Amino acid sequence: MDGRQEKGPGTAGGNATGFGWALETTLVHAGRVPRAPVSTAMPIYPSTSFQAPTPEELDAVLGGEAAGYSYTRHANPTVDALANAVAALEGGETAVCYGSGMAAIDAAFYAAGVRAGDRVLLSRDLYGASLNLAQGIWGEAGVETVVEDFGDLDRVEAALRRHAPRAMLFEVLSNPLLRVADGPALVALAARYGTVSIVDNTFTTPLVCRPLAWGADLVVHSATKYLGGHGDATGGVVVGRAAYRARLLQYVKLRGAVLGPFEAWLVHRGLRTLAVRYGRQCDNARLLAERLDASGRFARVVYPLLPHHPSRALADRILGGRGGAVVTLELRGGREQAFDFLRRLTLVGSATSVGDVYTLCLYPVMASHRNLAPAERARMGITDGTVRLAVGLEHVDDILADVLQAAGTD
Ligand SMILES: Cc1ncc(COP(=O)(O)O)c(C=O)c1O
């Protein structure tokens, strides 16, 4: 651990981190290696095993009595640097990295103590693979999944009372309709009923929400998205109190869901510019949403800060003035126009991720919501004309021009 972090200057300020620094400062400095006398950049330690100066020291490291490194599946300095940085950003006591966001979610369920005979409570708006993980893999292991509308606090409370779930999982900003969850209220409800609350903060990032400060037990990230930010590394992180560390580490050691040092390095490098990238992406998204909405050329423009979005009031309260970097559109012409739109995009790529420096467009009916029946999609508010834009760092005028020409409205 870098001594500078431990002795971080005690700056005041609304967004000071656990080290007393503002988030922007923490992004640039958190997680640097100890005794790095030459390299100004974080080194990559690709080593699978590490030598100790003496057998006694290696014995102590392997026995868990001393901090240090023995084998990369147990711990690696480059991966730890990223974990420390994300822990600092989220204000958590500990963080452990995994090979993907899905592995992180799986590890969070494990760390929460979920086991056969338990129930887990999941938000209906959750990322599809998270629902499939719970219903499929955990379901086969004897865990029952209860799915509820997390926009309705009364229903969530009723589910907590009735099912006494071991853990619950939700995202603050839903995908692709960008409904905002009342995170602080949901976390408080979970605590009241003794349920471990897990918040997926992938879409919102610690720049918008820091769920541990609400009292959440665990925060998960797909680091593949905004944390890494360049579309070139897959990873995941779980952050929480120190009490969870043993199980979070046990998972990575025994399931082997390891994040590679190079991927950790890429994500950590991306993290240093998160404030700049995400800030610009949110600004671009807001401008784009406002202009597309004003154009009157779409059946619907979805963005939480637009006055007609159903979560507008919650967005103001929970998201602190930012609306995230995703804009969802409904094309009037349904599936035919959606395919035409994807074909005609030139600047914007047609691909399935968010958080990259370039703008990407996803067609939920073909990708994220493919496995749902049309009626179920309709119930969720997703139609054959719905397309999702994950807004990047290009100039907003260029994104706007591409979207308008692709919609055939120029
Ligand atoms: C909100 C959210 N959580 C988790 C994941 C899973 O992350 P990964 O693809 O890194 O496994 C995704 C992937 O799209 C996601 O959107």
Coordinates of C-alpha atoms and ligand atoms in Angstrom, one line a residue:
M1 CA 0.0 0.0 0.0
D2 CA 1.3 3.4 -0.9
G3 CA 2.3 5.4 2.1
R4 CA 0.9 8.5 0.4
Q5 CA -2.6 7.0 0.5
E6 CA -2.4 6.2 4.2
K7 CA -1.2 9.7 5.0
G8 CA -3.4 11.4 2.5
P9 CA -4.0 15.0 3.2
G10 CA -7.2 15.5 5.0
T11 CA -9.0 17.6 2.4
A12 CA -12.5 18.5 3.2
G13 CA -15.1 18.5 0.4
G14 CA -18.4 16.9 -0.5
N15 CA -16.9 13.9 -2.3
A16 CA -13.9 13.2 -0.1
T17 CA -12.9 9.5 -0.2
G18 CA -11.9 7.2 2.7
F19 CA -8.3 8.5 2.3
G20 CA -9.5 12.2 2.7
W21 CA -8.9 12.9 -1.0
A22 CA -11.4 14.0 -3.5
L23 CA -12.5 11.3 -6.0
E24 CA -10.5 13.0 -8.8
T25 CA -7.3 12.9 -6.7
T26 CA -8.0 9.3 -5.6
L27 CA -8.5 8.3 -9.2
V28 CA -5.0 9.5 -10.2
H29 CA -3.1 8.2 -7.1
A30 CA -4.9 5.3 -5.5
G31 CA -3.4 1.8 -5.6
R32 CA 0.2 2.7 -6.4
V33 CA 2.8 0.1 -5.5
P34 CA 4.9 0.2 -2.4
R35 CA 8.6 1.2 -2.9
A36 CA 8.3 2.0 -6.6
P37 CA 11.5 4.0 -6.8
V38 CA 11.9 4.2 -10.6
S39 CA 8.7 3.5 -12.5
T40 CA 6.2 6.4 -12.6
A41 CA 3.6 4.0 -14.0
M42 CA 2.2 0.9 -12.1
P43 CA 4.4 -2.1 -13.1
I44 CA 2.7 -5.2 -14.5
Y45 CA 3.7 -8.3 -12.5
P46 CA 3.0 -11.1 -14.8
S47 CA 4.7 -13.6 -12.5
T48 CA 2.6 -16.6 -11.4
S49 CA 4.7 -17.1 -8.3
F50 CA 6.8 -14.9 -6.0
Q51 CA 10.0 -15.5 -4.1
A52 CA 10.3 -14.5 -0.5
P53 CA 13.6 -13.4 0.9
T54 CA 13.6 -16.3 3.4
P55 CA 11.7 -19.5 3.8
E56 CA 10.3 -18.3 7.1
E57 CA 8.7 -15.3 5.3
L58 CA 7.2 -17.5 2.5
D59 CA 5.9 -19.8 5.2
A60 CA 4.2 -16.8 6.9
V61 CA 2.7 -15.5 3.6
L62 CA 1.4 -19.0 2.7
G63 CA 0.0 -19.4 6.2
G64 CA -1.8 -16.1 5.9
E65 CA 0.1 -14.7 9.0
A66 CA 2.0 -12.1 6.9
A67 CA 1.1 -9.9 4.0
G68 CA 2.9 -10.7 0.8
Y69 CA 2.8 -12.6 -2.4
S70 CA 3.3 -16.3 -3.1
Y71 CA 1.1 -17.3 -6.1
T72 CA -0.9 -15.1 -8.5
R73 CA -4.2 -17.1 -8.1
H74 CA -4.0 -16.1 -4.4
A75 CA -2.8 -12.5 -4.8
N76 CA -0.9 -10.4 -7.3
P77 CA 0.6 -6.9 -6.8
T78 CA -0.8 -5.5 -10.1
V79 CA -4.3 -6.9 -9.4
D80 CA -4.1 -5.7 -5.8
A81 CA -3.3 -2.2 -7.0
L82 CA -6.5 -2.1 -9.0
A83 CA -8.5 -3.6 -6.1
N84 CA -7.1 -1.0 -3.7
A85 CA -7.9 1.8 -6.1
V86 CA -11.6 0.6 -6.5
A87 CA -11.9 0.1 -2.7
A88 CA -10.7 3.7 -2.2
L89 CA -13.1 5.1 -4.8
E90 CA -16.1 3.2 -3.4
G91 CA -15.1 4.0 0.2
G92 CA -14.8 0.2 1.0
E93 CA -12.6 -1.5 3.5
T94 CA -11.7 -4.2 1.0
A95 CA -12.0 -5.2 -2.7
V96 CA -11.2 -8.3 -4.7
C97 CA -10.9 -8.5 -8.5
Y98 CA -12.3 -11.2 -10.7
G99 CA -12.0 -12.2 -14.3
S100 CA -15.3 -10.6 -15.4
G101 CA -18.2 -8.7 -14.0
M102 CA -20.2 -12.0 -14.0
A103 CA -17.6 -13.7 -11.8
A104 CA -17.8 -10.7 -9.5
I105 CA -21.5 -11.0 -9.1
D106 CA -21.2 -14.8 -8.5
A107 CA -18.5 -14.1 -5.9
A108 CA -20.8 -11.5 -4.2
F109 CA -23.6 -14.1 -3.8
Y110 CA -21.0 -16.5 -2.4
A111 CA -19.6 -13.9 0.0
A112 CA -23.2 -13.1 1.1
G113 CA -23.4 -16.7 2.3
V114 CA -26.0 -17.8 -0.3
R115 CA -26.5 -21.5 -0.2
A116 CA -28.9 -24.3 -1.0
G117 CA -32.4 -23.6 0.5
D118 CA -31.9 -19.9 0.5
R119 CA -33.7 -17.3 -1.6
V120 CA -32.3 -14.3 -3.4
L121 CA -34.3 -11.2 -4.3
L122 CA -33.5 -9.6 -7.7
S123 CA -34.7 -6.5 -9.4
R124 CA -36.8 -7.2 -12.5
D125 CA -34.7 -4.7 -14.4
L126 CA -31.4 -6.4 -13.7
Y127 CA -28.8 -7.2 -16.4
G128 CA -30.2 -10.4 -18.1
A129 CA -27.1 -12.6 -17.4
S130 CA -27.3 -11.7 -13.7
L131 CA -30.9 -13.1 -13.6
N132 CA -29.8 -16.1 -15.6
L133 CA -26.9 -16.8 -13.2
A134 CA -29.3 -16.7 -10.2
Q135 CA -32.1 -18.7 -11.8
G136 CA -29.8 -21.1 -13.7
I137 CA -26.6 -21.9 -11.9
W138 CA -27.7 -21.0 -8.3
G139 CA -31.1 -22.4 -9.1
E140 CA -29.6 -25.7 -9.9
A141 CA -27.7 -25.6 -6.6
G142 CA -31.0 -25.2 -4.7
V143 CA -31.3 -21.5 -4.4
E144 CA -34.7 -19.9 -5.2
T145 CA -34.9 -16.6 -7.1
V146 CA -37.6 -14.0 -6.3
V147 CA -37.9 -11.3 -8.9
E148 CA -39.6 -8.0 -8.0
D149 CA -40.1 -4.5 -9.3
F150 CA -37.5 -2.5 -7.4
G151 CA -39.3 0.8 -8.4
D152 CA -42.0 -0.2 -5.9
L153 CA -40.6 0.0 -2.4
D154 CA -43.8 -1.6 -0.9
R155 CA -43.5 -4.6 -3.1
V156 CA -39.8 -5.0 -2.2
E157 CA -40.6 -4.7 1.5
A158 CA -43.4 -7.3 1.1
A159 CA -40.9 -9.7 -0.7
L160 CA -38.3 -9.2 2.0
R161 CA -40.9 -9.9 4.8
R162 CA -42.4 -12.9 3.0
H163 CA -39.3 -14.6 1.6
A164 CA -36.5 -13.5 4.0
P165 CA -34.0 -13.7 1.2
R166 CA -30.3 -14.2 2.1
A167 CA -29.2 -11.5 -0.4
M168 CA -30.7 -9.0 -2.8
L169 CA -29.2 -7.5 -6.0
F170 CA -30.1 -4.4 -8.0
E171 CA -28.6 -1.8 -10.3
V172 CA -29.1 1.9 -9.7
L173 CA -29.7 2.8 -13.3
S174 CA -31.6 0.1 -15.3
N175 CA -30.8 -0.9 -18.8
P176 CA -32.0 0.1 -21.3
L177 CA -34.8 2.2 -20.0
L178 CA -32.7 4.0 -17.3
R179 CA -35.1 3.7 -14.4
V180 CA -33.5 5.0 -11.3
A181 CA -33.7 2.8 -8.2
D182 CA -34.1 4.5 -4.8
G183 CA -30.8 3.0 -3.6
P184 CA -30.7 4.4 -0.1
A185 CA -34.2 3.3 0.7
L186 CA -33.7 -0.2 -0.8
V187 CA -30.5 -0.7 1.1
A188 CA -32.2 0.4 4.4
L189 CA -35.1 -2.0 3.8
A190 CA -32.6 -4.9 3.2
A191 CA -30.8 -4.1 6.4
R192 CA -34.1 -4.0 8.3
Y193 CA -34.9 -7.5 7.2
G194 CA -31.4 -8.9 7.6
T195 CA -30.8 -9.4 3.9
V196 CA -27.3 -8.7 2.4
S197 CA -27.7 -5.9 -0.1
I198 CA -25.6 -6.1 -3.2
V199 CA -25.5 -3.1 -5.6
D200 CA -24.2 -3.4 -9.2
N201 CA -22.7 0.1 -9.7
T202 CA -21.4 -0.6 -13.2
F203 CA -23.6 2.0 -15.0
T204 CA -23.4 4.7 -12.4
T205 CA -19.7 4.4 -11.3
P206 CA -18.5 5.8 -7.9
L207 CA -18.6 9.3 -9.5
V208 CA -22.4 9.2 -9.3
C209 CA -23.2 6.7 -6.5
R210 CA -21.3 5.3 -3.6
P211 CA -23.7 2.7 -2.3
L212 CA -21.5 1.6 0.6
A213 CA -22.2 5.1 2.0
W214 CA -25.9 4.3 1.9
G215 CA -25.2 1.3 4.0
A216 CA -25.0 -1.3 1.2
D217 CA -23.1 -4.5 2.1
L218 CA -21.4 -5.2 -1.2
V219 CA -20.8 -3.3 -4.4
V220 CA -20.1 -5.0 -7.7
H221 CA -18.6 -3.7 -10.9
S222 CA -18.2 -5.0 -14.4
A223 CA -14.8 -3.3 -14.8
T224 CA -15.1 -4.2 -18.5
K225 CA -17.3 -1.1 -18.8
Y226 CA -16.6 2.5 -17.5
L227 CA -13.8 1.6 -15.1
G228 CA -11.6 0.2 -17.9
G229 CA -13.2 2.4 -20.4
H230 CA -11.4 1.4 -23.6
G231 CA -13.1 -1.8 -24.7
D232 CA -9.9 -3.9 -24.3
A233 CA -10.1 -5.6 -20.9
T234 CA -12.7 -7.8 -19.2
G235 CA -12.8 -7.8 -15.5
G236 CA -14.9 -7.4 -12.3
V237 CA -14.6 -6.2 -8.8
V238 CA -16.4 -6.6 -5.5
V239 CA -16.1 -4.0 -2.7
G240 CA -17.3 -4.3 0.9
R241 CA -16.4 -4.4 4.6
A242 CA -13.3 -6.3 5.8
A243 CA -15.6 -9.0 7.2
Y244 CA -16.3 -10.2 3.6
R245 CA -12.7 -10.4 2.6
A246 CA -12.1 -14.0 3.5
R247 CA -15.0 -15.3 1.4
L248 CA -14.3 -13.0 -1.5
L249 CA -10.7 -14.3 -1.6
Q250 CA -11.7 -17.9 -1.0
Y251 CA -13.8 -17.6 -4.1
V252 CA -11.0 -16.4 -6.3
K253 CA -8.5 -18.9 -4.9
L254 CA -10.7 -21.9 -5.2
R255 CA -13.0 -21.1 -8.2
G256 CA -10.0 -19.6 -10.0
A257 CA -11.9 -16.7 -11.4
V258 CA -8.7 -14.7 -11.5
L259 CA -8.2 -11.3 -13.2
G260 CA -5.0 -11.4 -15.2
P261 CA -2.3 -8.9 -14.3
F262 CA -2.4 -7.3 -17.8
E263 CA -6.1 -6.8 -17.7
A264 CA -5.8 -5.4 -14.2
W265 CA -3.2 -3.0 -15.4
L266 CA -5.4 -1.9 -18.4
V267 CA -8.4 -1.3 -16.1
H268 CA -6.2 0.5 -13.6
R269 CA -4.8 2.7 -16.3
G270 CA -8.3 3.4 -17.5
L271 CA -9.4 4.2 -14.0
R272 CA -7.1 7.2 -13.8
T273 CA -9.1 9.0 -16.4
L274 CA -12.5 7.9 -15.3
A275 CA -13.6 11.3 -14.0
V276 CA -12.7 13.0 -17.3
R277 CA -14.1 10.2 -19.5
Y278 CA -17.3 9.6 -17.6
G279 CA -17.9 13.3 -17.0
R280 CA -17.7 14.0 -20.8
Q281 CA -19.7 10.9 -21.7
C282 CA -22.5 12.0 -19.3
D283 CA -22.4 15.6 -20.7
N284 CA -22.5 14.2 -24.3
A285 CA -25.4 11.9 -23.4
R286 CA -27.4 14.7 -21.9
L287 CA -26.9 17.0 -24.8
L288 CA -27.6 14.2 -27.3
A289 CA -30.8 13.2 -25.5
E290 CA -32.0 16.8 -25.3
R291 CA -31.3 17.4 -29.0
L292 CA -32.8 14.2 -30.2
D293 CA -35.9 14.8 -28.0
A294 CA -36.2 18.3 -29.4
S295 CA -36.0 17.0 -33.0
G296 CA -39.4 15.3 -32.5
R297 CA -38.2 12.6 -34.9
F298 CA -38.4 9.6 -32.5
A299 CA -41.4 7.9 -30.8
R300 CA -39.5 8.3 -27.5
V301 CA -36.2 9.5 -26.2
V302 CA -35.2 8.0 -22.9
Y303 CA -32.8 9.7 -20.6
P304 CA -33.2 10.2 -16.8
L305 CA -32.7 14.0 -16.9
L306 CA -35.3 14.6 -19.5
P307 CA -38.3 16.2 -17.9
H308 CA -40.7 13.5 -19.1
H309 CA -38.6 10.6 -17.8
P310 CA -40.6 8.7 -15.1
S311 CA -37.5 8.7 -12.8
R312 CA -36.7 12.4 -13.2
A313 CA -37.2 13.3 -9.6
L314 CA -35.3 10.3 -8.3
A315 CA -32.5 11.0 -10.7
D316 CA -32.1 14.5 -9.2
R317 CA -32.0 13.0 -5.7
I318 CA -29.9 9.8 -6.3
L319 CA -27.7 10.6 -9.2
G320 CA -26.6 14.1 -8.1
G321 CA -27.2 15.9 -11.3
R322 CA -25.7 13.3 -13.7
G323 CA -27.8 11.1 -15.8
G324 CA -25.3 8.5 -16.9
A325 CA -23.9 8.0 -20.4
V326 CA -26.7 5.9 -22.1
V327 CA -29.5 7.3 -24.2
T328 CA -32.3 5.0 -25.4
L329 CA -34.4 5.8 -28.5
E330 CA -37.6 4.3 -29.9
L331 CA -37.7 4.3 -33.6
R332 CA -41.2 4.7 -35.1
G333 CA -40.6 2.0 -37.8
G334 CA -40.1 -1.0 -35.5
R335 CA -37.7 -3.9 -36.3
E336 CA -37.3 -3.0 -40.0
Q337 CA -36.3 0.6 -39.2
A338 CA -34.1 -0.6 -36.3
F339 CA -32.1 -2.9 -38.7
D340 CA -32.0 -0.1 -41.2
F341 CA -30.7 2.3 -38.5
L342 CA -27.9 -0.2 -37.5
R343 CA -26.9 -0.6 -41.2
R344 CA -26.7 3.1 -41.8
L345 CA -24.7 4.1 -38.7
T346 CA -21.2 5.1 -39.8
L347 CA -19.5 6.7 -36.8
V348 CA -21.4 4.8 -34.2
G349 CA -20.5 1.1 -33.9
S350 CA -23.1 -1.6 -33.7
A351 CA -21.9 -3.7 -30.7
T352 CA -23.0 -4.9 -27.3
S353 CA -21.1 -3.0 -24.6
V354 CA -21.1 0.3 -22.8
G355 CA -18.5 2.5 -21.2
D356 CA -16.0 2.5 -24.1
V357 CA -14.4 5.7 -25.5
Y358 CA -16.4 5.3 -28.7
T359 CA -20.2 5.4 -29.1
L360 CA -21.9 2.0 -29.5
C361 CA -25.4 1.1 -30.4
L362 CA -27.2 -2.0 -29.2
Y363 CA -30.5 -3.4 -30.3
P364 CA -32.0 -5.0 -27.2
V365 CA -34.5 -7.2 -29.1
M366 CA -31.5 -8.9 -30.8
A367 CA -29.0 -8.9 -27.9
S368 CA -29.7 -8.2 -24.2
H369 CA -33.4 -9.0 -24.2
R370 CA -33.4 -11.6 -27.0
N371 CA -34.5 -14.4 -24.8
L372 CA -37.6 -12.7 -23.5
A373 CA -41.1 -13.2 -25.1
P374 CA -42.3 -10.1 -27.0
A375 CA -45.1 -9.7 -24.5
E376 CA -42.6 -9.7 -21.6
R377 CA -40.5 -7.1 -23.4
A378 CA -43.5 -5.0 -24.0
R379 CA -44.4 -5.2 -20.3
M380 CA -40.9 -3.9 -19.6
G381 CA -41.4 -1.0 -22.1
I382 CA -39.0 -2.4 -24.8
T383 CA -40.4 -2.5 -28.3
D384 CA -39.1 -3.6 -31.7
G385 CA -38.0 0.0 -32.3
T386 CA -35.9 0.4 -29.1
V387 CA -32.2 1.0 -29.6
R388 CA -29.6 1.8 -26.9
L389 CA -26.8 4.3 -27.4
A390 CA -23.8 3.9 -25.1
V391 CA -22.3 7.4 -25.6
G392 CA -18.6 7.8 -26.1
L393 CA -16.1 10.7 -26.2
E394 CA -16.6 11.8 -29.8
H395 CA -17.8 15.4 -30.4
V396 CA -21.5 15.4 -29.6
D397 CA -22.3 17.1 -33.0
D398 CA -20.8 14.2 -34.8
I399 CA -22.7 11.6 -32.8
L400 CA -26.0 13.6 -33.3
A401 CA -25.4 13.8 -37.1
D402 CA -24.8 10.1 -37.4
V403 CA -27.8 9.2 -35.4
L404 CA -30.1 11.5 -37.3
Q405 CA -28.9 10.3 -40.7
A406 CA -29.1 6.7 -39.6
A407 CA -32.7 7.3 -38.5
G408 CA -33.5 8.4 -42.0
T409 CA -34.6 11.8 -40.8
D410 CA -32.1 14.0 -42.5
Ligands
LIG1 C1 -24.8 -3.9 -15.3 C2 -23.9 -5.1 -15.7 N1 -23.4 -5.9 -14.7 C3 -22.6 -6.9 -15.0 C4 -22.3 -7.2 -16.3 C5 -21.4 -8.4 -16.6 O1 -20.1 -7.9 -16.8 P1 -19.0 -8.7 -17.7 O2 -19.4 -8.7 -19.1 O3 -17.7 -8.0 -17.4 O4 -19.0 -10.1 -17.1 C6 -22.7 -6.4 -17.3 C7 -22.4 -6.7 -18.7 O5 -22.9 -6.1 -19.6 C8 -23.6 -5.3 -17.0 O6 -24.1 -4.5 -18.0

